[in-house]
Coordinates of N, CA and C in Angstrom, one line a residue:
X4 N -42.5 82.3 37.9 CA -41.1 81.9 37.8 C -41.0 80.4 37.5
X5 N -40.2 80.0 36.5 CA -40.1 78.6 36.1 C -39.2 77.9 37.1
X6 N -39.6 76.7 37.6 CA -38.8 75.9 38.5 C -37.9 75.0 37.7
X7 N -36.6 75.4 37.5 CA -35.6 74.6 36.7 C -35.2 73.3 37.4
X8 N -35.3 73.3 38.7 CA -34.9 72.1 39.4 C -35.7 70.9 39.0
X9 N -37.0 71.1 38.8 CA -37.9 70.0 38.4 C -37.6 69.5 37.0
X10 N -37.3 70.5 36.1 CA -37.0 70.0 34.7 C -35.6 69.3 34.7
X11 N -34.7 69.7 35.5 CA -33.4 69.1 35.6 C -33.5 67.6 36.0
X12 N -34.4 67.3 36.9 CA -34.6 66.0 37.4 C -35.2 65.1 36.3
X13 N -36.2 65.7 35.6 CA -36.8 65.0 34.4 C -35.8 64.7 33.3
X14 N -35.0 65.7 33.1 CA -33.9 65.6 32.0 C -32.9 64.5 32.4
X15 N -32.6 64.4 33.6 CA -31.6 63.4 34.1 C -32.2 62.0 33.9
X16 N -33.5 61.9 34.2 CA -34.2 60.6 34.1 C -34.3 60.2 32.6
X17 N -34.5 61.2 31.8 CA -34.6 60.9 30.3 C -33.3 60.5 29.8
X18 N -32.2 61.1 30.2 CA -30.8 60.7 29.7 C -30.5 59.3 30.2
X19 N -30.8 58.9 31.4 CA -30.6 57.6 31.9 C -31.4 56.5 31.1
X20 N -32.6 56.9 30.8 CA -33.5 56.0 30.0 C -32.9 55.7 28.6
X21 N -32.5 56.8 28.0 CA -32.0 56.7 26.6 C -30.7 55.9 26.6
X22 N -29.9 56.2 27.6 CA -28.6 55.5 27.7 C -28.8 54.0 27.8
X23 N -29.7 53.6 28.8 CA -30.0 52.2 29.0 C -30.6 51.6 27.7
X24 N -31.4 52.3 27.0 CA -32.1 51.8 25.8 C -31.1 51.5 24.7
X25 N -30.1 52.4 24.5 CA -29.1 52.2 23.5 C -28.1 51.1 23.8
X26 N -27.8 51.0 25.1 CA -26.9 49.9 25.5 C -27.6 48.5 25.3
X27 N -28.8 48.4 25.7 CA -29.5 47.2 25.5 C -29.7 46.8 24.0
X28 N -30.0 47.9 23.2 CA -30.3 47.6 21.8 C -29.0 47.2 21.1
X29 N -27.8 47.7 21.6 CA -26.5 47.4 20.9 C -25.9 46.1 21.4
X30 N -26.4 45.5 22.4 CA -25.8 44.3 23.0 C -26.0 43.2 22.0
X31 N -25.1 42.2 22.0 CA -25.2 41.1 21.1 C -26.2 40.1 21.6
X32 N -27.0 39.6 20.6 CA -27.9 38.5 20.9 C -27.2 37.2 21.1
X33 N -27.5 36.5 22.1 CA -26.9 35.2 22.3 C -27.9 34.1 21.8
X34 N -27.5 33.5 20.7 CA -28.3 32.5 20.0 C -27.9 31.1 20.5
X35 N -28.8 30.2 20.6 CA -28.5 28.8 21.0 C -29.1 27.9 20.0
X36 N -28.3 26.8 19.7 CA -28.8 25.8 18.8 C -29.9 25.0 19.5
X37 N -31.0 24.9 18.9 CA -32.1 24.1 19.5 C -32.5 22.9 18.7
X38 N -32.3 22.9 17.4 CA -32.7 21.8 16.6 C -31.7 21.5 15.4
X39 N -31.4 20.2 15.2 CA -30.6 19.8 14.1 C -31.4 18.9 13.2
X40 N -31.5 19.2 12.0 CA -32.2 18.3 11.0 C -31.3 17.8 9.9
X41 N -31.6 16.6 9.5 CA -30.8 16.1 8.4 C -31.6 15.1 7.6
X42 N -31.1 14.7 6.5 CA -31.8 13.7 5.7 C -30.7 12.8 4.9
X43 N -31.1 11.6 4.6 CA -30.2 10.7 3.9 C -30.4 11.0 2.4
X44 N -29.2 11.1 1.7 CA -29.2 11.2 0.3 C -28.6 9.9 -0.3
X45 N -29.4 9.1 -0.8 CA -28.9 7.8 -1.3 C -28.0 7.9 -2.5
X46 N -27.0 7.1 -2.5 CA -26.1 7.0 -3.7 C -26.6 6.0 -4.6
X47 N -27.1 6.4 -5.7 CA -27.8 5.5 -6.7 C -27.0 5.6 -8.0
X48 N -27.3 4.6 -8.9 CA -26.7 4.6 -10.2 C -27.0 5.9 -11.0
X49 N -28.2 6.4 -10.8 CA -28.5 7.6 -11.5 C -27.7 8.8 -11.0
X50 N -27.3 8.8 -9.7 CA -26.4 9.9 -9.2 C -25.0 9.7 -9.8
X51 N -24.5 8.5 -9.7 CA -23.1 8.2 -10.2 C -23.0 8.5 -11.7
X52 N -24.0 8.1 -12.4 CA -23.9 8.1 -13.9 C -24.4 9.4 -14.5
X53 N -24.7 10.4 -13.6 CA -25.1 11.7 -14.1 C -24.1 12.3 -15.0
X54 N -24.5 12.6 -16.2 CA -23.5 13.1 -17.2 C -22.7 14.3 -16.8
X55 N -23.4 15.2 -16.1 CA -22.7 16.5 -15.6 C -21.7 16.2 -14.6
X56 N -22.0 15.2 -13.7 CA -21.1 14.8 -12.6 C -19.9 14.1 -13.2
X57 N -20.2 13.2 -14.1 CA -19.1 12.4 -14.8 C -18.2 13.3 -15.6
X58 N -18.7 14.3 -16.2 CA -17.9 15.3 -17.0 C -17.0 16.1 -16.1
X59 N -17.5 16.4 -14.9 CA -16.7 17.2 -14.0 C -15.6 16.3 -13.4
X60 N -15.9 15.0 -13.1 CA -14.9 14.2 -12.4 C -13.9 13.6 -13.3
X61 N -14.2 13.3 -14.5 CA -13.3 12.6 -15.5 C -11.9 13.2 -15.6
X62 N -11.7 14.5 -15.7 CA -10.3 15.0 -15.9 C -9.5 14.7 -14.6
X63 N -10.1 14.8 -13.4 CA -9.4 14.5 -12.2 C -9.1 13.0 -12.1
X64 N -10.0 12.2 -12.4 CA -9.8 10.7 -12.4 C -8.6 10.3 -13.3
X65 N -8.6 10.9 -14.5 CA -7.6 10.5 -15.5 C -6.2 11.0 -15.1
X66 N -6.2 12.2 -14.5 CA -4.9 12.7 -14.0 C -4.4 11.9 -12.9
X67 N -5.2 11.5 -11.9 CA -4.8 10.7 -10.8 C -4.3 9.3 -11.2
X68 N -5.1 8.7 -12.2 CA -4.7 7.4 -12.7 C -3.4 7.4 -13.4
X69 N -3.1 8.5 -14.1 CA -1.9 8.7 -14.9 C -0.7 8.7 -13.9
X70 N -0.9 9.5 -12.8 CA 0.2 9.6 -11.8 C 0.4 8.3 -11.1
X71 N -0.7 7.6 -10.7 CA -0.5 6.3 -10.0 C 0.0 5.2 -10.9
X72 N -0.2 5.3 -12.2 CA 0.2 4.2 -13.1 C 1.6 4.4 -13.7
X73 N 2.2 5.5 -13.5 CA 3.5 5.8 -14.2 C 4.6 4.8 -13.5
X74 N 5.4 4.2 -14.4 CA 6.4 3.2 -13.9 C 7.6 4.0 -13.3
X75 N 7.9 3.6 -12.1 CA 9.0 4.3 -11.3 C 10.2 3.5 -11.1
X76 N 10.1 2.2 -11.0 CA 11.2 1.3 -10.8 C 10.8 -0.1 -11.2
X77 N 11.8 -1.0 -11.1 CA 11.6 -2.4 -11.4 C 12.0 -3.3 -10.2
X78 N 11.1 -4.3 -9.9 CA 11.4 -5.2 -8.7 C 11.7 -6.6 -9.3
X79 N 12.8 -7.2 -9.0 CA 13.2 -8.5 -9.6 C 12.5 -9.7 -9.1
X80 N 11.8 -9.6 -7.9 CA 11.1 -10.7 -7.3 C 10.1 -10.2 -6.3
X81 N 9.1 -11.0 -6.1 CA 8.0 -10.7 -5.1 C 8.7 -10.5 -3.7
X82 N 8.3 -9.4 -3.0 CA 8.7 -9.2 -1.7 C 7.5 -9.2 -0.7
X83 N 7.5 -10.1 0.3 CA 6.4 -10.3 1.2 C 6.9 -10.2 2.6
X84 N 6.1 -9.5 3.5 CA 6.5 -9.4 4.9 C 6.5 -10.8 5.6
X85 N 5.8 -11.7 5.0 CA 5.7 -13.1 5.7 C 6.8 -14.0 5.3
X86 N 7.7 -13.6 4.5 CA 8.9 -14.4 4.1 C 10.0 -14.3 5.1
X87 N 9.8 -14.9 6.2 CA 10.8 -14.9 7.3 C 10.2 -14.9 8.6
X88 N 10.9 -15.5 9.6 CA 10.3 -15.6 11.0 C 10.6 -14.3 11.7
X89 N 11.8 -13.8 11.7 CA 12.1 -12.6 12.5 C 12.3 -11.4 11.6
X90 N 12.6 -11.6 10.3 CA 12.8 -10.5 9.4 C 12.4 -10.9 8.0
X91 N 12.2 -10.0 7.1 CA 11.9 -10.3 5.7 C 12.5 -9.3 4.8
X92 N 12.8 -9.7 3.6 CA 13.4 -8.7 2.6 C 12.5 -7.4 2.5
X93 N 11.2 -7.6 2.5 CA 10.3 -6.4 2.4 C 10.5 -5.5 3.6
X94 N 10.5 -6.1 4.8 CA 10.6 -5.3 6.0 C 12.0 -4.6 6.1
X95 N 13.0 -5.4 5.7 CA 14.4 -4.8 5.7 C 14.4 -3.6 4.8
X96 N 13.8 -3.7 3.6 CA 13.8 -2.6 2.6 C 13.0 -1.4 3.2
X97 N 11.9 -1.6 3.8 CA 11.1 -0.5 4.3 C 11.9 0.2 5.4
X98 N 12.5 -0.6 6.3 CA 13.2 0.1 7.4 C 14.5 0.8 6.9
X99 N 15.2 0.2 5.9 CA 16.4 0.8 5.4 C 16.0 2.1 4.7
X100 N 15.0 2.1 3.9 CA 14.6 3.3 3.1 C 14.1 4.4 4.1
X101 N 13.4 4.0 5.1 CA 12.9 5.0 6.1 C 14.1 5.6 6.9
X102 N 15.0 4.8 7.3 CA 16.2 5.3 8.0 C 17.0 6.2 7.2
X103 N 17.2 5.9 5.9 CA 18.0 6.8 5.1 C 17.3 8.1 4.8
X104 N 16.0 8.1 4.6 CA 15.3 9.3 4.3 C 15.3 10.2 5.5
X105 N 15.0 9.6 6.7 CA 14.9 10.3 7.9 C 16.3 10.9 8.3
X106 N 17.3 10.2 8.1 CA 18.7 10.7 8.4 C 19.0 11.9 7.6
X107 N 18.6 11.9 6.3 CA 18.9 13.1 5.5 C 18.3 14.3 6.0
X108 N 17.0 14.2 6.4 CA 16.2 15.3 6.9 C 16.7 15.8 8.3
X109 N 17.0 14.9 9.2 CA 17.4 15.2 10.5 C 18.8 15.9 10.5
X110 N 19.6 15.4 9.7 CA 21.0 16.1 9.6 C 20.9 17.5 9.1
X111 N 20.0 17.7 8.1 CA 19.8 19.1 7.6 C 19.2 20.0 8.6
X112 N 18.2 19.5 9.4 CA 17.4 20.4 10.3 C 18.1 20.5 11.6
X113 N 18.6 19.4 12.2 CA 19.1 19.4 13.6 C 20.6 19.0 13.7
X114 N 21.2 18.7 12.6 CA 22.6 18.3 12.6 C 22.8 17.1 13.5
X115 N 21.8 16.2 13.5 CA 21.9 14.9 14.2 C 21.6 13.7 13.3
X116 N 22.0 12.6 13.8 CA 21.9 11.3 13.0 C 20.9 10.4 13.7
X117 N 20.3 9.5 12.9 CA 19.4 8.5 13.3 C 20.2 7.2 13.5
X118 N 20.0 6.5 14.6 CA 20.8 5.3 14.9 C 20.1 4.1 14.4
X119 N 18.8 4.0 14.5 CA 18.1 2.8 14.0 C 16.6 3.2 13.7
X120 N 16.0 2.2 13.1 CA 14.6 2.4 12.6 C 13.8 1.1 13.0
X121 N 12.6 1.3 13.5 CA 11.7 0.2 13.7 C 10.3 0.6 13.3
X122 N 9.6 -0.2 12.5 CA 8.2 0.0 12.1 C 7.4 -1.2 12.5
X123 N 6.2 -1.2 12.2 CA 5.3 -2.3 12.6 C 4.9 -3.2 11.4
X124 N 5.0 -4.5 11.6 CA 4.7 -5.4 10.5 C 3.3 -5.2 10.1
X125 N 2.4 -4.9 11.0 CA 1.0 -4.7 10.6 C 0.7 -3.5 9.8
X126 N 1.6 -2.6 9.7 CA 1.5 -1.4 8.9 C 1.7 -1.7 7.4
X127 N 2.3 -2.8 7.1 CA 2.5 -3.2 5.7 C 1.3 -4.1 5.2
X128 N 0.6 -3.6 4.3 CA -0.7 -4.1 3.9 C -0.7 -4.9 2.6
X129 N 0.4 -5.0 1.9 CA 0.5 -5.7 0.7 C 1.9 -6.2 0.4
X130 N 2.0 -7.0 -0.6 CA 3.3 -7.4 -1.1 C 3.9 -6.3 -2.0
X131 N 5.2 -6.4 -2.3 CA 5.8 -5.6 -3.4 C 6.0 -6.6 -4.5
X132 N 5.1 -6.5 -5.6 CA 5.2 -7.5 -6.6 C 6.4 -7.4 -7.5
X133 N 6.7 -8.6 -8.1 CA 7.7 -8.6 -9.1 C 7.2 -7.8 -10.4
X134 N 8.2 -7.1 -11.0 CA 7.8 -6.3 -12.2 C 7.9 -4.8 -12.0
X135 N 7.3 -4.1 -12.9 CA 7.3 -2.7 -12.8 C 6.6 -2.1 -11.6
X136 N 7.2 -1.2 -10.9 CA 6.5 -0.6 -9.7 C 6.0 0.8 -10.0
X137 N 4.9 1.1 -9.4 CA 4.3 2.4 -9.6 C 3.9 3.0 -8.2
X138 N 3.5 4.3 -8.2 CA 3.0 4.9 -7.0 C 1.8 4.1 -6.4
X139 N 1.0 3.5 -7.3 CA -0.1 2.7 -6.8 C 0.4 1.5 -5.9
X140 N 1.5 0.9 -6.2 CA 2.0 -0.1 -5.3 C 2.4 0.4 -3.9
X141 N 2.9 1.6 -3.9 CA 3.2 2.2 -2.6 C 1.9 2.5 -1.8
X142 N 0.8 2.9 -2.4 CA -0.4 3.1 -1.8 C -1.0 1.8 -1.3
X143 N -0.8 0.7 -2.0 CA -1.3 -0.6 -1.6 C -0.5 -1.1 -0.4
X144 N 0.8 -0.9 -0.4 CA 1.6 -1.3 0.8 C 1.3 -0.5 2.0
X145 N 1.2 0.8 1.8 CA 1.0 1.7 3.0 C -0.2 2.6 2.7
X146 N -1.4 2.1 2.9 CA -2.6 2.9 2.7 C -2.9 3.9 3.7
X147 N -2.2 3.9 4.9 CA -2.5 4.8 6.0 C -1.7 6.1 5.8
X148 N -2.1 7.1 6.6 CA -1.4 8.4 6.4 C -0.3 8.6 7.5
X149 N 0.4 7.5 7.8 CA 1.4 7.6 8.8 C 2.6 8.5 8.3
X150 N 3.2 9.3 9.2 CA 4.3 10.2 8.9 C 5.5 9.7 9.7
X151 N 6.7 10.2 9.3 CA 7.9 9.8 9.9 C 8.2 10.7 11.1
X152 N 8.5 10.0 12.2 CA 8.8 10.7 13.5 C 10.2 10.1 14.0
X153 N 10.9 11.0 14.6 CA 12.2 10.5 15.3 C 12.1 10.8 16.8
X154 N 12.3 9.7 17.6 CA 12.2 9.8 19.0 C 13.6 9.5 19.6
X155 N 14.0 10.3 20.6 CA 15.3 10.1 21.3 C 15.0 9.3 22.5
X156 N 15.6 8.1 22.5 CA 15.5 7.2 23.7 C 16.8 6.9 24.3
X157 N 16.7 6.6 25.6 CA 17.9 6.1 26.3 C 18.2 4.7 26.0
X158 N 19.4 4.2 26.1 CA 19.7 2.8 25.8 C 18.8 1.8 26.6
X159 N 18.4 2.2 27.7 CA 17.5 1.3 28.5 C 16.2 1.0 27.7
X160 N 15.7 2.0 27.0 CA 14.5 1.8 26.2 C 14.8 0.9 24.9
X161 N 16.0 1.0 24.4 CA 16.4 0.2 23.3 C 16.4 -1.3 23.7
X162 N 16.8 -1.6 25.0 CA 16.7 -2.9 25.5 C 15.2 -3.3 25.6
X163 N 14.3 -2.4 26.0 CA 12.9 -2.7 26.0 C 12.4 -3.0 24.6
X164 N 12.9 -2.2 23.6 CA 12.5 -2.4 22.2 C 12.8 -3.8 21.8
X165 N 14.0 -4.3 22.1 CA 14.5 -5.6 21.7 C 13.6 -6.7 22.4
X166 N 13.3 -6.5 23.7 CA 12.5 -7.4 24.4 C 11.1 -7.5 23.8
X167 N 10.6 -6.3 23.4 CA 9.3 -6.3 22.8 C 9.3 -7.1 21.5
X168 N 10.3 -6.8 20.7 CA 10.5 -7.5 19.4 C 10.4 -9.0 19.6
X169 N 11.1 -9.5 20.5 CA 11.2 -11.0 20.8 C 9.8 -11.5 21.3
X170 N 9.2 -10.7 22.2 CA 7.9 -11.2 22.8 C 6.8 -11.2 21.7
X171 N 6.8 -10.3 20.7 CA 5.7 -10.3 19.8 C 5.9 -11.4 18.7
X172 N 7.1 -11.8 18.5 CA 7.4 -12.9 17.5 C 6.9 -12.5 16.1
X173 N 7.1 -11.3 15.7 CA 6.7 -10.8 14.4 C 8.0 -10.2 13.7
X174 N 7.9 -10.2 12.4 CA 9.1 -9.6 11.6 C 8.8 -8.1 11.4
X175 N 8.9 -7.4 12.5 CA 8.8 -5.9 12.4 C 10.0 -5.4 11.6
X176 N 9.8 -4.5 10.6 CA 10.9 -3.9 9.9 C 11.9 -3.2 10.8
X177 N 13.1 -3.6 10.6 CA 14.2 -3.1 11.6 C 15.4 -2.8 10.8
X178 N 16.1 -1.7 11.1 CA 17.4 -1.3 10.5 C 18.2 -0.6 11.5
X179 N 19.6 -0.9 11.4 CA 20.5 -0.2 12.3 C 20.7 -0.9 13.6
X180 N 20.0 -2.0 13.8 CA 20.0 -2.8 15.1 C 20.1 -4.3 14.8
X181 N 21.1 -5.0 15.4 CA 21.2 -6.4 15.3 C 21.3 -7.0 16.7
X182 N 20.8 -8.3 16.8 CA 21.0 -8.9 18.1 C 20.8 -10.4 17.9
X183 N 21.1 -11.2 19.0 CA 20.9 -12.6 19.0 C 19.9 -13.0 20.0
X184 N 19.0 -14.0 19.6 CA 18.0 -14.5 20.5 C 18.5 -15.8 21.2
X185 N 18.7 -15.7 22.5 CA 19.2 -16.9 23.2 C 18.2 -18.0 23.3
X186 N 18.5 -19.2 23.8 CA 17.6 -20.3 23.9 C 16.5 -20.0 24.9
X187 N 16.8 -19.1 25.9 CA 15.8 -18.7 26.9 C 15.0 -17.5 26.4
X188 N 15.1 -17.2 25.2 CA 14.4 -16.0 24.5 C 14.8 -14.7 25.1
X189 N 16.0 -14.6 25.6 CA 16.5 -13.3 26.0 C 17.4 -12.8 24.9
X190 N 17.8 -11.5 24.9 CA 18.6 -10.9 23.8 C 20.0 -10.9 24.2
X191 N 20.9 -11.2 23.3 CA 22.3 -11.1 23.5 C 23.0 -10.3 22.3
X192 N 24.2 -9.8 22.6 CA 25.0 -9.2 21.6 C 24.2 -8.1 20.8
X193 N 23.5 -7.2 21.6 CA 22.8 -6.1 20.9 C 23.7 -5.0 20.4
X194 N 23.6 -4.8 19.1 CA 24.5 -3.8 18.5 C 23.7 -2.8 17.8
X195 N 24.1 -1.5 18.0 CA 23.5 -0.4 17.3 C 24.5 0.2 16.4
X196 N 24.2 0.1 15.1 CA 25.2 0.5 14.1 C 26.5 -0.2 14.3
X197 N 26.4 -1.5 14.7 CA 27.6 -2.3 14.8 C 28.4 -2.1 16.1
X198 N 27.9 -1.2 17.0 CA 28.5 -0.9 18.3 C 27.6 -1.4 19.4
X199 N 28.2 -2.0 20.5 CA 27.5 -2.6 21.6 C 26.6 -1.5 22.2
X200 N 25.4 -1.9 22.6 CA 24.4 -1.0 23.1 C 24.9 -0.5 24.5
X201 N 24.8 0.8 24.6 CA 25.1 1.5 25.9 C 23.8 2.0 26.5
X202 N 23.4 1.4 27.6 CA 22.1 1.6 28.2 C 22.0 3.1 28.8
X203 N 23.1 3.7 29.0 CA 23.1 5.1 29.5 C 23.2 6.2 28.3
X204 N 23.4 5.7 27.1 CA 23.5 6.6 26.0 C 22.2 7.0 25.4
X205 N 22.1 8.0 24.6 CA 20.9 8.4 23.9 C 20.9 8.1 22.4
X206 N 19.8 7.5 21.9 CA 19.8 7.1 20.5 C 18.5 7.8 19.8
X207 N 18.7 8.2 18.6 CA 17.6 8.7 17.8 C 17.0 7.6 17.0
X208 N 15.7 7.3 17.2 CA 15.0 6.2 16.6 C 14.0 6.7 15.6
X209 N 14.0 6.2 14.3 CA 13.0 6.6 13.3 C 11.9 5.6 13.4
X210 N 10.7 6.1 13.4 CA 9.5 5.3 13.4 C 8.3 6.1 12.8
X211 N 7.1 5.6 12.9 CA 6.0 6.4 12.4 C 5.2 7.0 13.6
X212 N 4.3 8.0 13.3 CA 3.6 8.7 14.3 C 2.7 7.8 15.2
X213 N 2.2 6.8 14.6 CA 1.3 5.8 15.3 C 2.1 5.1 16.4
X214 N 3.2 4.6 16.1 CA 4.0 3.9 17.1 C 4.6 4.9 18.1
X215 N 5.0 6.1 17.6 CA 5.6 7.1 18.5 C 4.6 7.4 19.7
X216 N 3.3 7.2 19.5 CA 2.4 7.5 20.5 C 2.0 6.2 21.3
X217 N 2.8 5.2 21.2 CA 2.5 4.0 21.9 C 1.7 2.9 21.2
X218 N 1.4 3.1 19.9 CA 0.6 2.2 19.1 C 1.3 0.8 19.1
X219 N 0.4 -0.2 19.0 CA 0.9 -1.6 19.0 C 1.6 -2.0 20.3
X220 N 1.3 -1.3 21.3 CA 1.9 -1.5 22.7 C 3.4 -1.2 22.7
X221 N 3.9 -0.4 21.8 CA 5.3 0.0 21.8 C 5.4 1.2 22.8
X222 N 5.1 0.9 24.1 CA 5.1 1.9 25.1 C 6.4 2.5 25.5
X223 N 7.5 1.8 25.1 CA 8.8 2.4 25.3 C 9.0 3.7 24.7
X224 N 8.3 4.0 23.6 CA 8.4 5.3 22.9 C 7.8 6.4 23.7
X225 N 6.9 6.1 24.7 CA 6.4 7.1 25.5 C 7.4 7.7 26.5
X226 N 8.6 7.0 26.6 CA 9.6 7.4 27.5 C 10.7 8.3 26.8
X227 N 10.4 8.6 25.6 CA 11.3 9.5 24.8 C 11.6 10.8 25.4
X228 N 12.8 11.3 25.3 CA 13.2 12.6 25.9 C 13.1 13.7 24.9
X229 N 13.0 13.4 23.6 CA 12.9 14.4 22.5 C 12.2 13.8 21.3
X230 N 11.4 14.6 20.6 CA 10.7 14.1 19.5 C 10.8 15.1 18.3
X231 N 11.0 14.6 17.1 CA 11.1 15.4 15.9 C 10.1 14.9 14.9
X232 N 9.2 15.7 14.6 CA 8.2 15.4 13.6 C 8.7 15.8 12.2
X233 N 9.0 14.9 11.3 CA 9.6 15.3 10.1 C 8.6 15.6 9.0
X234 N 7.4 15.4 9.2 CA 6.3 15.8 8.3 C 6.6 15.1 6.9
X235 N 6.8 13.9 6.9 CA 7.1 13.1 5.7 C 6.4 11.8 5.7
X236 N 5.4 11.6 4.9 CA 4.6 10.4 5.0 C 5.4 9.2 4.5
X237 N 5.3 8.1 5.2 CA 6.1 6.9 4.9 C 5.8 6.4 3.5
X238 N 4.6 6.6 3.0 CA 4.2 6.2 1.7 C 5.0 7.1 0.7
X239 N 5.1 8.3 0.9 CA 5.9 9.2 0.0 C 7.3 8.9 0.1
X240 N 7.8 8.5 1.2 CA 9.2 8.0 1.3 C 9.5 6.9 0.3
X241 N 8.5 5.9 0.3 CA 8.7 4.8 -0.6 C 8.6 5.2 -2.1
X242 N 7.6 6.1 -2.4 CA 7.5 6.6 -3.8 C 8.7 7.3 -4.2
X243 N 9.3 8.2 -3.4 CA 10.5 8.9 -3.7 C 11.7 8.0 -3.9
X244 N 11.7 6.9 -3.1 CA 12.8 5.9 -3.3 C 12.6 5.2 -4.6
X245 N 11.4 4.8 -5.0 CA 11.2 4.2 -6.3 C 11.7 5.1 -7.4
X246 N 11.6 6.4 -7.3 CA 12.0 7.3 -8.3 C 13.5 7.5 -8.4
X247 N 14.2 7.2 -7.2 CA 15.6 7.3 -7.2 C 16.4 6.1 -7.8
X248 N 15.8 4.9 -7.7 CA 16.5 3.7 -8.1 C 15.9 3.2 -9.4
X249 N 16.7 2.4 -10.0 CA 16.3 1.8 -11.3 C 15.7 0.4 -11.0
X250 N 16.4 -0.4 -10.1 CA 16.0 -1.7 -9.7 C 16.0 -1.8 -8.2
X251 N 15.0 -2.4 -7.6 CA 14.9 -2.6 -6.2 C 15.9 -3.7 -5.7
X252 N 16.8 -3.4 -4.8 CA 17.7 -4.4 -4.3 C 17.0 -5.4 -3.4
X253 N 17.4 -6.7 -3.4 CA 16.8 -7.7 -2.5 C 17.8 -7.8 -1.3
X254 N 17.3 -7.3 -0.2 CA 18.1 -7.2 1.0 C 17.9 -8.5 1.9
X255 N 19.0 -9.2 2.0 CA 18.9 -10.5 2.7 C 20.0 -10.6 3.8
X256 N 20.5 -9.5 4.2 CA 21.5 -9.6 5.3 C 20.9 -10.0 6.6
X257 N 21.6 -10.7 7.5 CA 21.1 -11.2 8.7 C 21.2 -10.2 9.8
X258 N 20.0 -9.8 10.4 CA 19.9 -8.8 11.4 C 19.6 -9.4 12.8
X259 N 18.9 -10.5 12.7 CA 18.5 -11.2 14.0 C 18.8 -12.7 13.8
X260 N 19.6 -13.2 14.8 CA 20.0 -14.6 14.8 C 19.4 -15.3 16.0
X261 N 19.3 -16.6 15.9 CA 18.9 -17.5 17.0 C 20.0 -18.5 17.4
X262 N 20.1 -18.7 18.7 CA 21.1 -19.8 19.1 C 20.5 -21.1 18.8

C-alpha cells in the first residue's frame, strides 16, 4: 500500500522551493554606481571650423543675428546709470517700464495694482546708446535671466526700503516713490504714488526675483506677506517696450531730493 502522507510532505517542500525560487528570480536587482569616467574634449580650431558643424550652425546663427539686429526704437541721447547721484534717466526708465508692464499683468490676473518699483543698480550692465535700438541692446543692459516678481509689503518695510536706499548711496532704479534726504541722512516726506506713506498699509512692490529673495541685502523683501511671480523676464519687458515706442523718452523728473 502506497504511503500518501510521505509524498504529500515532499510535494509541499517542492511547492515552497519553487515559490521561493520564482520570487527571488523576479525581484529587482539593485544596482549601485561604482565608477565614473570622463575625458576632456579640447575645443580646437579644427573642431570649430569643421565644415559639417559650420553648415549645421549657420542657419541658426543667421536667424538669431537677424532678430537681435532688427531696429526697434530710437534713443535721442546716451543713457547711463552713472549719470546722477541718487537717480539717473536710465534707472528711471527701467523702473517706469517695469512698473507699467507689471501693473498690466497684475491687474489682469489678480485685479490688483502695483504701488512702486525698485531694481538694483548693479543689474544694469551697459548704457543705452544714442541711436537705433535693437534687442541686442536689451541683452547688453540686462544679460541675466531675472524675472519680474511682485511682493506685498507693509508700510514699515517701505520705510526700511528707503533707509536701505539712502545707506547704499546708489542710484537704484526707482518708480512710484519719492522722498527727501535730510541733512542727518534720514528720510522725510515719503510719498507712494503722491500719497504720504502709511506704515500700517500694504503695498505691492515690483522687483526682480533676485532681489525678492534678499539679494543685494534687500532683506526687507523677506518680510513680504504675499508674492506674485509674473514669469516675465526684465530683458523681455525692455524689448517689448522698444517695440511699443518710436522714440525713447528722456525721464528727468525729480524723485529724490536733498536738503
